Structures are given as C-alpha cells and as structure tokens.
Coordinates of C-alpha atoms in Angstrom, one line a residue:
Chain A
X1 CA 137.8 88.6 146.0
X2 CA 134.8 91.0 146.0
X3 CA 132.4 91.6 148.8
X4 CA 129.1 89.7 148.8
X5 CA 126.1 91.9 149.4
X6 CA 125.4 90.1 152.6
X7 CA 128.8 90.8 153.9
X8 CA 128.6 94.5 152.9
X9 CA 125.2 95.1 154.6
X10 CA 126.3 93.3 157.8
X11 CA 128.5 96.3 158.7
X12 CA 126.7 99.3 160.0
X13 CA 129.2 101.9 158.7
X14 CA 129.8 100.3 155.4
X15 CA 129.1 102.9 152.9
X16 CA 130.6 101.0 150.0
X17 CA 134.2 101.2 148.9
X18 CA 134.6 102.5 145.3
X19 CA 137.6 101.4 143.3
X20 CA 139.5 103.7 141.1
X21 CA 139.6 103.0 137.4
X22 CA 140.8 106.4 136.2
X23 CA 144.2 107.2 134.8
X24 CA 147.4 106.9 136.9
X25 CA 149.7 109.6 135.6
X26 CA 153.0 108.2 136.9
X27 CA 156.3 109.7 137.7
X28 CA 156.0 113.0 135.8
X29 CA 152.8 113.9 137.6
X30 CA 154.3 112.8 140.9
X31 CA 157.2 115.3 140.4
X32 CA 154.8 118.1 139.2
X33 CA 152.6 117.6 142.2
X34 CA 155.6 117.9 144.6
X35 CA 156.6 121.1 142.8
X36 CA 153.0 122.4 143.1
X37 CA 152.9 121.5 146.7
X38 CA 156.2 123.1 147.2
X39 CA 155.1 126.4 145.7
X40 CA 152.0 126.4 147.9
X41 CA 154.4 126.0 150.9
X42 CA 156.7 128.7 149.6
X43 CA 153.9 131.2 149.5
X44 CA 152.1 130.0 152.5
X45 CA 149.0 128.9 150.6
X46 CA 146.6 126.6 152.5
X47 CA 148.5 127.7 155.6
X48 CA 147.9 130.3 158.4
X49 CA 148.0 134.0 157.5
X50 CA 151.2 134.4 159.4
X51 CA 153.1 132.2 157.1
X52 CA 152.1 134.4 154.1
X53 CA 153.6 137.6 155.6
X54 CA 157.3 137.1 154.7
X55 CA 156.9 135.7 151.2
X56 CA 154.3 138.1 150.0
X57 CA 155.9 141.0 151.9
X58 CA 159.2 140.2 150.1
X59 CA 157.5 140.0 146.8
X60 CA 155.7 143.4 147.2
X61 CA 158.9 145.1 148.6
X62 CA 160.9 143.7 145.7
X63 CA 158.4 145.1 143.2
X64 CA 158.3 148.5 144.8
X65 CA 161.3 150.1 143.1
X66 CA 159.8 149.0 139.7
X67 CA 156.5 150.7 140.5
X68 CA 158.3 153.8 141.8
X69 CA 160.6 153.9 138.7
X70 CA 157.6 153.5 136.3
X71 CA 155.7 156.2 138.2
X72 CA 158.6 158.7 138.1
X73 CA 159.0 157.9 134.4
X74 CA 155.4 158.6 133.7
X75 CA 155.4 161.9 135.7
X76 CA 158.9 163.2 135.0
X77 CA 159.9 161.5 131.8
X78 CA 163.5 160.4 131.3
X79 CA 165.0 163.0 133.5
X80 CA 165.5 160.8 136.5
X81 CA 166.7 157.2 136.5
X82 CA 165.5 155.5 139.7
X83 CA 167.0 152.1 138.9
X84 CA 168.2 150.1 136.0
X85 CA 167.9 146.5 134.9
X86 CA 171.5 145.8 135.8
X87 CA 171.4 147.1 139.3
X88 CA 167.9 146.0 140.2
X89 CA 168.8 142.6 141.8
X90 CA 171.7 144.2 143.7
X91 CA 169.3 146.9 145.1
X92 CA 166.7 144.5 146.3
X93 CA 169.3 141.8 147.2
X94 CA 168.7 142.2 150.9
X95 CA 165.2 140.7 150.5
X96 CA 166.6 137.4 148.9
X97 CA 168.3 136.0 152.0
X98 CA 165.2 136.8 154.1
X99 CA 162.9 135.1 151.6
X100 CA 165.2 132.2 151.2
X101 CA 165.8 131.8 155.0
X102 CA 162.0 131.9 155.6
X103 CA 160.9 129.6 152.9
X104 CA 163.6 127.0 151.9
X105 CA 163.4 125.3 155.3
X106 CA 159.6 125.1 154.8
X107 CA 160.2 122.9 151.8
X108 CA 162.5 120.2 153.2
X109 CA 163.1 120.3 157.0
X110 CA 159.8 118.8 158.1
X111 CA 159.8 116.0 155.5
X112 CA 163.1 114.8 157.0
X113 CA 162.4 115.7 160.7
X114 CA 159.0 114.0 160.7
X115 CA 160.1 111.1 158.4
X116 CA 157.6 111.8 155.7
X117 CA 160.2 110.9 153.0
X118 CA 159.5 107.1 153.0
X119 CA 155.9 108.0 151.9
X120 CA 157.3 109.9 148.9
X121 CA 159.8 107.3 148.1
X122 CA 157.1 104.6 148.3
X123 CA 155.4 106.3 145.3
X124 CA 156.4 106.6 141.7
X125 CA 159.3 108.9 142.3
X126 CA 163.0 108.6 143.1
X127 CA 165.1 110.4 145.6
X128 CA 166.6 112.5 142.7
X129 CA 163.1 113.3 141.5
X130 CA 162.1 114.5 145.0
X131 CA 165.2 116.8 145.4
X132 CA 164.8 118.1 141.9
X133 CA 161.2 118.9 142.6
X134 CA 162.0 120.8 145.7
X135 CA 164.8 122.7 144.0
X136 CA 162.4 123.7 141.2
X137 CA 159.8 124.8 143.7
X138 CA 162.3 127.0 145.5
X139 CA 163.6 128.4 142.2
X140 CA 160.2 129.2 140.8
X141 CA 159.3 130.9 144.1
X142 CA 162.5 133.0 143.9
X143 CA 161.7 134.1 140.4
X144 CA 158.9 136.2 141.9
X145 CA 161.6 138.4 143.3
X146 CA 164.5 137.9 140.9
X147 CA 162.6 138.1 137.7
X148 CA 159.0 139.4 138.1
X149 CA 159.8 142.9 139.3
X150 CA 162.5 143.5 136.6
X151 CA 160.0 142.3 134.0
X152 CA 157.4 144.7 135.4
X153 CA 160.1 147.5 135.1
X154 CA 160.6 146.4 131.5
X155 CA 156.9 146.4 130.7
X156 CA 156.4 149.8 132.4
X157 CA 159.3 151.4 130.5
X158 CA 157.9 150.2 127.3
X159 CA 154.3 151.0 127.9
X160 CA 155.1 154.4 129.4
X161 CA 156.9 155.5 126.3
X162 CA 155.2 157.7 123.7
X163 CA 156.1 155.3 120.9
X164 CA 155.6 151.8 122.3
X165 CA 156.9 149.9 119.4
X166 CA 160.1 151.9 119.1
X167 CA 160.5 151.7 123.0
X168 CA 160.2 147.9 122.8
X169 CA 162.9 147.9 120.1
X170 CA 165.1 150.0 122.4
X171 CA 164.6 147.9 125.5
X172 CA 164.4 144.4 124.0
X173 CA 168.1 144.1 124.0
X174 CA 168.0 144.0 127.8
X175 CA 165.6 141.1 127.9
X176 CA 168.2 138.2 127.8
X177 CA 170.1 139.9 130.6
X178 CA 166.9 140.4 132.7
X179 CA 165.7 136.8 132.3
X180 CA 169.2 135.2 132.4
X181 CA 170.2 137.1 135.6
X182 CA 166.8 136.4 137.2
X183 CA 167.0 132.7 136.5
X184 CA 170.7 132.5 137.5
X185 CA 170.0 134.1 140.9
X186 CA 166.9 131.9 141.5
X187 CA 168.6 128.6 140.7
X188 CA 171.8 129.2 142.6
X189 CA 170.1 130.6 145.7
X190 CA 167.6 127.7 145.6
X191 CA 170.6 125.3 145.7
X192 CA 172.1 127.1 148.7
X193 CA 168.8 127.4 150.6
X194 CA 167.7 123.7 150.0
X195 CA 171.1 122.3 150.8
X196 CA 171.6 124.2 154.0
X197 CA 168.0 123.4 155.0
X198 CA 168.5 119.6 154.3
X199 CA 171.3 119.5 156.8
X200 CA 169.4 121.3 159.7
X201 CA 167.3 119.5 162.2
X202 CA 164.7 122.2 162.6
X203 CA 163.3 125.0 160.4
X204 CA 164.6 127.6 162.8
X205 CA 168.2 126.3 162.7
X206 CA 168.0 126.2 158.9
X207 CA 166.7 129.7 158.7
X208 CA 169.5 131.0 161.1
X209 CA 172.2 129.2 159.1
X210 CA 171.0 130.6 155.8
X211 CA 170.7 134.2 157.1
X212 CA 174.1 133.7 158.8
X213 CA 175.8 132.8 155.5
X214 CA 174.6 135.9 153.8
X215 CA 174.9 138.2 156.7
X216 CA 178.4 137.2 157.7
X217 CA 179.4 136.9 154.1
X218 CA 178.1 140.4 153.4
X219 CA 179.8 142.0 156.3
X220 CA 183.1 140.3 155.7
X221 CA 182.9 141.2 152.0
X222 CA 182.2 144.9 152.8
X223 CA 185.1 145.1 155.4
X224 CA 187.5 143.5 152.9
X225 CA 186.4 145.8 150.1
X226 CA 186.9 148.8 152.3
X227 CA 190.4 147.6 153.4
X228 CA 191.7 147.6 149.9
X229 CA 194.6 145.8 148.4
X230 CA 194.7 142.0 148.3
X231 CA 191.7 141.7 150.6
X232 CA 189.6 143.7 148.2
X233 CA 190.4 141.4 145.5
X234 CA 188.9 138.4 147.4
X235 CA 186.2 140.5 149.0
X236 CA 183.3 139.5 146.6
X237 CA 184.0 135.8 147.1
X238 CA 182.8 135.8 150.7
X239 CA 179.4 137.0 149.7
X240 CA 177.2 134.7 147.6
X241 CA 175.2 137.8 146.3
X242 CA 178.4 139.5 145.1
X243 CA 179.5 136.3 143.4
X244 CA 176.2 136.2 141.6
X245 CA 176.6 139.8 140.7
X246 CA 180.0 139.2 139.3
X247 CA 178.6 136.3 137.2
X248 CA 175.8 138.5 136.0
X249 CA 178.3 141.1 134.9
X250 CA 180.5 138.5 133.3
X251 CA 177.5 137.0 131.3
X252 CA 175.5 140.1 130.5
X253 CA 177.6 143.2 131.3
X254 CA 176.7 146.3 133.3
X255 CA 178.7 147.2 136.4
X256 CA 177.4 148.4 139.7
X257 CA 179.5 151.0 141.7
X258 CA 178.5 149.7 145.1
X259 CA 179.2 146.0 144.4
X260 CA 182.4 144.7 145.9
X261 CA 183.0 143.2 142.4
X262 CA 184.1 146.8 141.4
X263 CA 186.7 146.9 144.2
X264 CA 188.3 143.6 143.1
X265 CA 190.8 143.0 140.4
X266 CA 189.7 139.4 139.9
X267 CA 188.8 138.6 136.3
X268 CA 185.0 138.3 135.7
X269 CA 185.2 134.6 134.7
X270 CA 186.3 133.7 138.2
X271 CA 182.8 134.7 139.5
X272 CA 181.3 132.3 136.9
X273 CA 183.7 129.6 138.1
X274 CA 182.8 130.3 141.8
X275 CA 179.0 130.1 141.0
X276 CA 179.5 126.8 139.2
X277 CA 181.6 125.5 142.2
X278 CA 178.9 126.5 144.7
X279 CA 176.2 124.8 142.7
X280 CA 178.3 121.6 142.3
X281 CA 179.1 121.5 146.0
X282 CA 175.5 121.9 146.9
X283 CA 174.6 119.1 144.5
X284 CA 177.2 116.8 146.0
X285 CA 176.0 117.5 149.5
X286 CA 172.4 116.9 148.5
X287 CA 173.2 113.6 146.8
X288 CA 175.0 112.3 150.0
X289 CA 172.4 113.8 152.3
X290 CA 169.4 112.1 150.6
X291 CA 171.2 108.9 150.0
X292 CA 171.8 108.5 153.7
X293 CA 168.2 108.9 154.6
X294 CA 166.8 105.4 155.4
X295 CA 163.3 104.6 154.3
Chain B
X1 CA 144.0 80.3 138.5
X2 CA 146.0 83.5 138.4
X3 CA 149.7 83.5 139.3
X4 CA 150.9 84.8 142.7
X5 CA 150.7 88.6 143.3
X6 CA 154.2 88.5 144.8
X7 CA 156.9 86.0 144.5
X8 CA 160.5 85.9 145.7
X9 CA 163.3 83.5 144.8
X10 CA 166.3 83.1 147.0
X11 CA 165.9 86.7 148.2
X12 CA 169.0 87.7 150.2
X13 CA 169.8 91.1 151.7
X14 CA 173.0 91.7 153.5
X15 CA 173.6 95.2 154.9
X16 CA 177.1 96.8 154.6
X17 CA 177.7 96.3 158.4
X18 CA 177.6 92.5 157.8
X19 CA 174.0 92.0 159.0
X20 CA 172.0 89.5 157.0
X21 CA 168.4 90.6 157.1
X22 CA 167.1 88.2 154.5
X23 CA 168.7 84.9 153.8
X24 CA 167.6 83.1 150.6
X25 CA 163.9 83.7 151.1
X26 CA 161.7 81.9 148.5
X27 CA 158.0 82.5 148.9
X28 CA 154.8 83.1 146.9
X29 CA 152.0 85.3 148.1
X30 CA 148.4 85.2 146.8
X31 CA 145.3 87.2 147.5
X32 CA 143.7 88.0 150.8
X33 CA 144.9 89.2 154.2
X34 CA 148.3 87.9 154.7
X35 CA 150.1 87.9 158.0
X36 CA 153.8 88.3 157.8
X37 CA 155.0 87.3 161.2
X38 CA 158.4 87.2 162.9
X39 CA 160.2 88.5 165.8
X40 CA 161.6 92.0 165.6
X41 CA 164.6 92.0 163.3
X42 CA 163.4 88.8 161.5
X43 CA 163.5 90.7 158.2
X44 CA 159.8 91.7 157.7
X45 CA 160.5 95.4 157.1
X46 CA 163.5 94.6 154.8
X47 CA 161.3 92.3 152.7
X48 CA 158.6 95.0 152.3
X49 CA 161.1 97.6 151.3
X50 CA 162.6 95.3 148.7
X51 CA 159.2 94.6 147.3
X52 CA 158.5 98.3 147.1
X53 CA 161.7 98.7 145.2
X54 CA 163.1 100.9 148.0
X55 CA 166.0 98.6 148.8
X56 CA 168.1 96.6 146.4
X57 CA 168.5 93.0 147.3
X58 CA 172.0 91.5 147.4
X59 CA 170.9 88.3 145.7
X60 CA 167.8 86.6 144.3
X61 CA 164.7 88.0 142.6
X62 CA 161.5 89.6 143.8
X63 CA 158.5 90.0 141.5
X64 CA 155.4 92.1 142.4
X65 CA 152.3 92.1 140.1
X66 CA 154.6 90.4 137.5
X67 CA 157.0 93.3 137.6
X68 CA 160.7 93.0 138.8
X69 CA 161.0 95.0 142.0
X70 CA 164.7 95.8 141.3
X71 CA 164.0 97.4 137.9
X72 CA 160.4 98.4 137.8
X73 CA 160.0 99.8 141.3
X74 CA 158.5 103.1 140.0
X75 CA 155.7 101.2 138.2
X76 CA 155.1 98.9 141.1
X77 CA 154.8 101.8 143.5
X78 CA 151.9 103.2 141.4
X79 CA 149.9 100.2 142.3
X80 CA 150.8 99.4 145.9
X81 CA 150.3 101.3 149.2
X82 CA 152.7 101.4 152.1
X83 CA 152.1 102.3 155.7
X84 CA 155.4 102.4 157.5
X85 CA 155.9 101.3 161.1
X86 CA 157.2 104.7 162.4
X87 CA 155.6 108.2 162.6
X88 CA 155.6 109.7 159.1
X89 CA 153.2 112.7 159.2
X90 CA 153.9 116.4 159.0
X91 CA 152.2 118.1 162.0
X92 CA 151.4 121.5 160.4
X93 CA 149.0 120.6 157.7
X94 CA 145.5 119.0 157.8
X95 CA 144.8 115.4 157.1
X96 CA 142.7 116.4 154.0
X97 CA 145.5 118.5 152.6
X98 CA 148.2 115.8 153.3
X99 CA 146.3 112.8 152.0
X100 CA 145.2 114.5 148.8
X101 CA 148.7 115.7 148.2
X102 CA 149.9 112.1 148.6
X103 CA 147.2 111.0 146.2
X104 CA 148.6 113.4 143.6
X105 CA 152.1 112.2 144.2
X106 CA 150.8 108.7 143.5
X107 CA 149.7 109.9 140.1
X108 CA 146.0 110.7 140.6
X109 CA 144.5 113.7 138.8
X110 CA 143.5 116.6 141.0
X111 CA 139.8 116.0 141.0
X112 CA 140.1 112.2 141.6
X113 CA 142.6 113.0 144.4
X114 CA 140.1 115.2 146.2
X115 CA 137.2 112.8 145.9
X116 CA 139.2 109.7 147.0
X117 CA 140.7 111.7 149.9
X118 CA 137.2 112.5 151.2
X119 CA 136.1 108.8 150.6
X120 CA 139.1 107.2 152.2
X121 CA 139.2 109.5 155.3
X122 CA 135.6 108.5 155.9
X123 CA 136.4 104.9 155.5
X124 CA 139.1 105.0 158.1
X125 CA 136.8 106.9 160.4
X126 CA 138.0 110.5 160.3
X127 CA 135.3 113.1 160.0
X128 CA 135.3 116.7 161.1
X129 CA 138.7 116.4 162.5
X130 CA 140.2 115.9 159.0
X131 CA 140.3 119.7 158.5
X132 CA 142.4 120.2 161.6
X133 CA 146.2 120.1 161.8
X134 CA 147.7 116.5 162.2
X135 CA 150.0 117.7 165.0
X136 CA 147.0 117.8 167.4
X137 CA 145.8 114.2 166.6
X138 CA 145.8 111.3 169.0
X139 CA 148.0 108.3 168.1
X140 CA 144.9 106.4 166.9
X141 CA 143.9 109.2 164.6
X142 CA 147.4 109.5 163.2
X143 CA 147.5 105.7 162.5
X144 CA 144.2 106.2 160.5
X145 CA 145.8 109.0 158.5
X146 CA 148.8 106.7 157.8
X147 CA 146.4 104.0 156.6
X148 CA 144.4 106.6 154.5
X149 CA 147.5 107.8 152.7
X150 CA 148.4 104.2 151.8
X151 CA 144.9 103.5 150.6
X152 CA 144.0 106.8 148.8
X153 CA 145.2 105.7 145.3
X154 CA 143.2 102.4 145.5
X155 CA 146.3 100.1 145.4
X156 CA 146.2 96.5 144.4
X157 CA 148.4 95.5 147.3
X158 CA 148.7 97.2 150.6
X159 CA 151.7 96.8 152.9
X160 CA 151.2 97.6 156.5
X161 CA 154.2 97.5 158.8
X162 CA 153.1 96.9 162.4
X163 CA 149.8 98.8 162.0
X164 CA 148.8 98.6 165.6
X165 CA 151.9 100.1 167.0
X166 CA 151.4 102.4 169.9
X167 CA 147.6 101.9 170.0
X168 CA 145.6 101.2 173.1
X169 CA 143.4 98.0 173.2
X170 CA 140.3 99.7 171.8
X171 CA 142.4 101.4 169.1
X172 CA 143.9 98.1 168.2
X173 CA 140.5 96.5 167.8
X174 CA 139.3 99.3 165.5
X175 CA 142.5 99.1 163.4
X176 CA 142.3 95.3 163.1
X177 CA 138.6 95.7 162.1
X178 CA 139.6 98.2 159.5
X179 CA 142.2 95.9 158.0
X180 CA 139.9 93.1 157.9
X181 CA 137.3 95.2 156.0
X182 CA 140.0 96.4 153.5
X183 CA 140.9 92.8 152.8
X184 CA 137.4 91.3 152.8
X185 CA 135.1 94.1 151.6
X186 CA 137.4 96.3 149.6
X187 CA 139.1 93.3 148.0
X188 CA 142.6 94.7 148.4
X189 CA 145.3 92.2 149.2
X190 CA 146.8 93.3 152.4
X191 CA 150.1 92.2 153.8
X192 CA 150.3 92.8 157.5
X193 CA 153.8 92.6 159.1
X194 CA 153.6 92.1 162.8
X195 CA 155.3 90.5 165.7
X196 CA 152.1 90.1 167.6
X197 CA 150.7 86.7 166.7
X198 CA 147.4 87.2 168.5
X199 CA 146.5 90.1 166.2
X200 CA 147.5 88.3 163.0
X201 CA 145.5 85.3 164.1
X202 CA 142.3 87.5 164.2
X203 CA 142.6 88.9 160.7
X204 CA 144.8 86.8 158.4
X205 CA 143.7 84.0 156.2
X206 CA 147.3 83.0 155.2
X207 CA 150.4 83.2 157.2
X208 CA 154.1 83.6 156.3
X209 CA 156.4 83.1 159.2
X210 CA 160.0 84.2 158.9
X211 CA 162.8 84.0 161.3
X212 CA 166.3 85.3 161.0
X213 CA 165.6 86.1 157.3
X214 CA 164.6 82.6 156.5
X215 CA 161.2 81.2 155.7
X216 CA 159.9 79.2 158.5
X217 CA 156.6 78.2 157.0
X218 CA 153.8 79.6 154.7
X219 CA 150.4 78.1 154.9
X220 CA 146.7 78.9 155.5
X221 CA 146.3 80.1 159.1
X222 CA 144.0 77.1 160.0
X223 CA 146.8 74.7 159.3
X224 CA 149.0 76.4 161.9
X225 CA 146.5 75.6 164.6
X226 CA 145.3 72.1 163.5
X227 CA 145.5 69.0 165.6
X228 CA 148.9 67.5 165.9
X229 CA 148.0 63.8 166.4
X230 CA 149.5 64.1 169.9
X231 CA 148.0 63.7 173.3
X232 CA 149.1 66.0 176.2
X233 CA 148.9 64.6 179.7
X234 CA 149.3 67.3 182.3
X235 CA 150.3 66.2 185.8
X236 CA 150.9 67.9 189.1
X237 CA 154.5 67.0 189.5
X238 CA 157.6 66.1 187.5
X239 CA 156.3 63.9 184.7
X240 CA 159.5 62.1 183.8
X241 CA 158.7 58.9 185.6
X242 CA 155.3 58.6 183.9
X243 CA 157.0 59.2 180.5
X244 CA 159.5 56.4 181.3
X245 CA 156.7 54.0 182.2
X246 CA 154.8 54.8 179.0
X247 CA 157.9 54.3 176.9
X248 CA 158.3 51.0 178.6
X249 CA 154.9 50.0 177.1
X250 CA 156.2 50.9 173.6
X251 CA 154.5 54.3 173.4
X252 CA 156.3 57.3 171.9
X253 CA 156.3 59.6 174.9
X254 CA 158.3 62.5 176.0
X255 CA 158.3 64.6 179.2
X256 CA 158.2 68.4 179.1
X257 CA 158.2 69.6 182.7
X258 CA 154.9 68.6 184.1
X259 CA 153.5 67.5 180.8
X260 CA 154.0 64.2 178.9
X261 CA 153.4 64.3 175.1
X262 CA 152.3 61.0 173.6
X263 CA 152.5 60.4 169.8
X264 CA 149.2 58.6 169.0
X265 CA 150.7 57.1 165.8
X266 CA 152.9 54.9 167.9
X267 CA 150.1 53.5 169.9
X268 CA 148.5 50.3 169.0
X269 CA 145.0 49.4 170.4
X270 CA 143.4 52.7 169.9
X271 CA 143.2 55.9 171.9
X272 CA 141.4 54.2 174.9
X273 CA 144.3 52.0 175.4
X274 CA 146.4 55.1 176.0
X275 CA 143.9 56.5 178.5
X276 CA 143.9 53.2 180.5
X277 CA 147.7 53.0 180.4
X278 CA 148.0 56.6 181.6
X279 CA 145.5 56.0 184.4
X280 CA 147.2 52.8 185.5
X281 CA 150.7 54.2 185.5
X282 CA 149.6 57.4 187.3
X283 CA 148.0 55.4 190.0
X284 CA 151.1 53.2 190.4
X285 CA 153.3 56.3 190.7
X286 CA 150.9 58.2 192.9
X287 CA 151.0 61.1 190.4
X288 CA 147.9 63.3 190.4
X289 CA 146.6 63.9 186.8
X290 CA 145.3 67.3 185.9
X291 CA 144.1 66.7 182.3
X292 CA 144.4 64.8 179.1
X293 CA 143.8 66.5 175.8
X294 CA 144.6 66.5 172.1
X295 CA 147.3 68.8 171.4
X296 CA 146.8 71.6 168.8
X297 CA 149.5 73.6 167.2
X298 CA 149.7 77.1 168.4
X299 CA 151.0 80.0 166.5
X300 CA 153.6 80.7 169.1
X301 CA 155.0 77.2 168.6
X302 CA 156.6 78.4 165.4
X303 CA 159.0 80.5 167.2
X304 CA 159.7 78.3 170.1
X305 CA 162.5 75.9 170.2
X306 CA 161.4 74.0 173.3
X307 CA 158.4 72.3 171.8
X308 CA 158.1 69.8 169.0
X309 CA 157.1 71.5 165.7
X310 CA 158.7 74.8 166.7
X311 CA 161.7 76.5 165.1
X312 CA 164.8 74.4 165.4

C-alpha cells in the first residue's frame, strides 16, 4: 500500500516519509549500543555539567598518585617510592565506592522506575543481553579508575628510566598483575553496584545503599582487625574492597601492610572463594530481578 | 496475493495465577490499519506481547512476517515497532537523544539513526522542543515521543497499545490523524489495540474483535456497520403488545423495551405491507409511534449481550 501522489499532496504538513533500506545490524549492535549509551551515562556525556563532576573528579583523583609518583621519580630518581602497583588500588580504594554509588544507579534505576525496559525488550535483545550490556558499561567505566592510572604509572616508570628498553623488561613482569587486578576490581564492583541499584526504587536510595555497604563494611572491618584474635581473622570479609585485595594478593602476590588481609590468618584462597560467591550471588539476584519485570 | 503478515492458530495464554488471557485465538491479519478491539482485559495486550516474542504462549502458534514468534522473536523485533500503553520514557534526557538511542538499539547504524530520528520527530510533530528533556513534556508530546521511538527504525508492522490514552480531545484527534497517515501514506501496517470503538471506527479499515481471549469476529470495518435486514419500530411506551400483534400476523418480531425489531425476511408482501401493519396495529393499541427505520449494525453491538448479533 503506497501513497498516491494526490493523497500525499492533500496534507499540508506532508513532507514525505522515507523508508529505510539500509542495514539492520541486529542483536550484537543492539548490545553494543546499550554499552555505548551506558558509558555516556557513566561519564555524564550528553548530560548536564553537574553530572560530570563526580565521575571525572574520581578519574582525576585516582590518577593523581600516578602523576605524583612519576614526577617524583623524574626529579628524585629511585630514592623515594610514592606508590607501587600492588598497593595502588588499595590507596585510591576510597574513590571506588563513591564512583560506583554515583554512576551505577544512573545505568539501571531509571529504566526500571520509568518502565523503559519494555522498549528495550521489544527490540532485538533479550533480558540477559540488557543486563550484560549494563554490567559491561559499568565495568568499562570502572577501568578508568582501576586500570588506567596504574597503566599510567607503568608507562611513566618505563619512560622516565634512562634505559627505556631495560626498564620495560624490568617492569613488564608486573603487567599481568596490573591488568588482572584492575579487571577483577572493575567486574566485581560493577556486579555489586548494578545489583544493588536494580533493587532500589530511586537513584538516591541506590547510591545510599551502595555507599552504606562499603562504609559500614569498611568500619566493621577496621574495628575487627584492631580487636585482634578471631575477629581479626574474619575482619576482611566484611569489606568488599578487602576481599578484592585478598583475591588480588592470592592471584598476583604483593601484600599491603594496612589491609585487614594482613591481620587475618585466613588462607588467601578463601578471598578468591568469597569473590566468586559475591559475584554468583549478584548474578542470581539479577536473574530473578529482571525476570520479574513485566513488559 | 501475499500471505498474511500475522497469523495465529489456537493461540492460548494462561498465566500462572490461573487467568486465561487468550483462549484458542485463531486469526489472520493482513495489511492496512487494523483495529484490535475488546474490553479491558480481553487479551489485546497479551496478544501483542506474544507477537513481539516477549511472552511465551501456553499453546498454539503465532507467526509474524513468516517467522515463529516463540523462536524467532529477536528477528521479528528488528522489523516491528511497539508503543506500550503505559508511560515508558526516561525524564532526564531529550527526545532526540532518546529516540536516536532507541534507533541504535533497533540495529540502525549511527548515521542512519541520527537522520531518521530527525525525520520521525518531525513527522510526529515535535520541533524545537525535541532538544528539551522529556520530563518537561505534556502528555500529548510524550505520546508523540512514544510513537516516534516505535517508528524510528521504519518497521514493517507497528503495534500501538491504546495510543490515545490520557489525551484530551484535541490530542486524540491529532494522534488518530497521525496513525491514519502512518497506515495510509507511510504504508506501514498498523495494529491499534483500543477499547474505544469510536476511535477505531475513524481510522481502521479492518477490525478484529476479541472478548475474553476469544475471537469474536474479524472482518472489514464496513461489514460491522452494514444493514441488518431488520426494521426497528420505536414507540413511546412498552412495545410488547405491538410485537404480540405483529407476531399474530406471522411476522418475526421481538420487543426490546420501547422498540420492536422486525425481521424483514419473515415478511411476505414486501416492506410496505409491514409499514401498513405497524400503522394499523399502533392505531388499534393507541400506541404513539416515534420512528421506523432500517437497523444497522453498530460496533458496540459486538460486545452487548442484550441485542441480536451481539456477543452471546
């Protein structure tokens, strides 16, 4: 059924409808575009200036130690070690909950609250595709804090050396730990942030809940660690960041004196198990949560 | 003659709570603007969601564009558009940003998504305001954005669920005009689910009436309102005595309140014989006549149980 010319010219505002004959890229493109849209949301792109403050502030603050360390190294040589690859994430760890609490709700809460999900699910993507895309967007966003600064530190240390090639040889052994630890932190934290957010009715509640988990966990963990004895053994397990630090140490080595992991006698593999458990729990909650959403 | 765009065979959906939303629905849907009418809860939304592959049927089969809705939902959803009944727009981004995002999610490349977003928003009548946040829009503007996101990827079939919900009369007129244009000028088959028969009557060429999950009737709109071969005699008082007298003459006549309905097929001697008989009997009874007319089907009759030809 196509419009006859008479019919088309009879309507004043008819400016001609053009059909689309180009490619339809299907499910993969749908998922990619949700990840892309998610990253824009995480960094406040296409949004007001105010929504850029926390994400970009966190990225800049997280990179600061790397710049300081490089500057010190350039000026003072190897006399003073400002930070190391192992302890970098623990040192900037405070920024992670803030970034997560501010940006994870941005990704999922409004889609549920304003019932946008049926519009996604009536396109070539499944519920699992949608959740996977949002988790990916959050993880990629977190890498700007958990990986980028440490890579900057790595690059700085190599380039600041007198013999760049030799320095690269010296430092390259740390690369798997840098990348592995950064990716581990990003993925697990994304799971926690997205899961908690998906259960909250409003962005503010979600942000509060995420901050609460890390704040309460951190305080309890510190108190337990200071008490000593059996409480010190379980101390790291109340704080997600300490669990991640234990897992990092288990996988890649390098202990940090201030981490509650040091005060605990728990074997390192238990941190790995705890991390896996948290991730699986988040997955299960997400599956149930998104299955229950009616379209 | 191409096959139907959509067909269902014995489509049944029972929800876990024991509610049967669709009950053995078999129907074929061709091109044009199609009205899917039924009371609230008749199963209209359930049917649309099964056709989109969003819900799995309990029994039966549904085919859209020659694809099985149960197994090829993702492929179908590339080629259809859906405007839900409820609010579904995020308030904190602009219509342009949202609609072009949805175009990308439908599988359009970035450039095409941008172009078509501009085109479609103009077609639905959103101009300067499209750069403002959706949260500040009126209900009418939001409905246009909902329509635009369903149209942006140039679907073959458009599903609109109660598209005039919450609109004032002027907004309703504009929305109906738009839908008519989409079906007629854009050539996109549009299935409009509505419980408002008056609106469907204005735009649809074909009608599918469902009630309690069952197909009541599917036919061109015109056939729903054609003459019935019956004569309606309206009187000013109880019409039962008049009906009785006419039955005594051998006519097929029944009384409905102050109306008598006479089946012309049962009358020998032509229509004028009926007029004479009605006049004579009315005079004999002292019953004032109001009018005599040919009865036409009305769309509403479909869902009424108190008139002949309605739902049983």
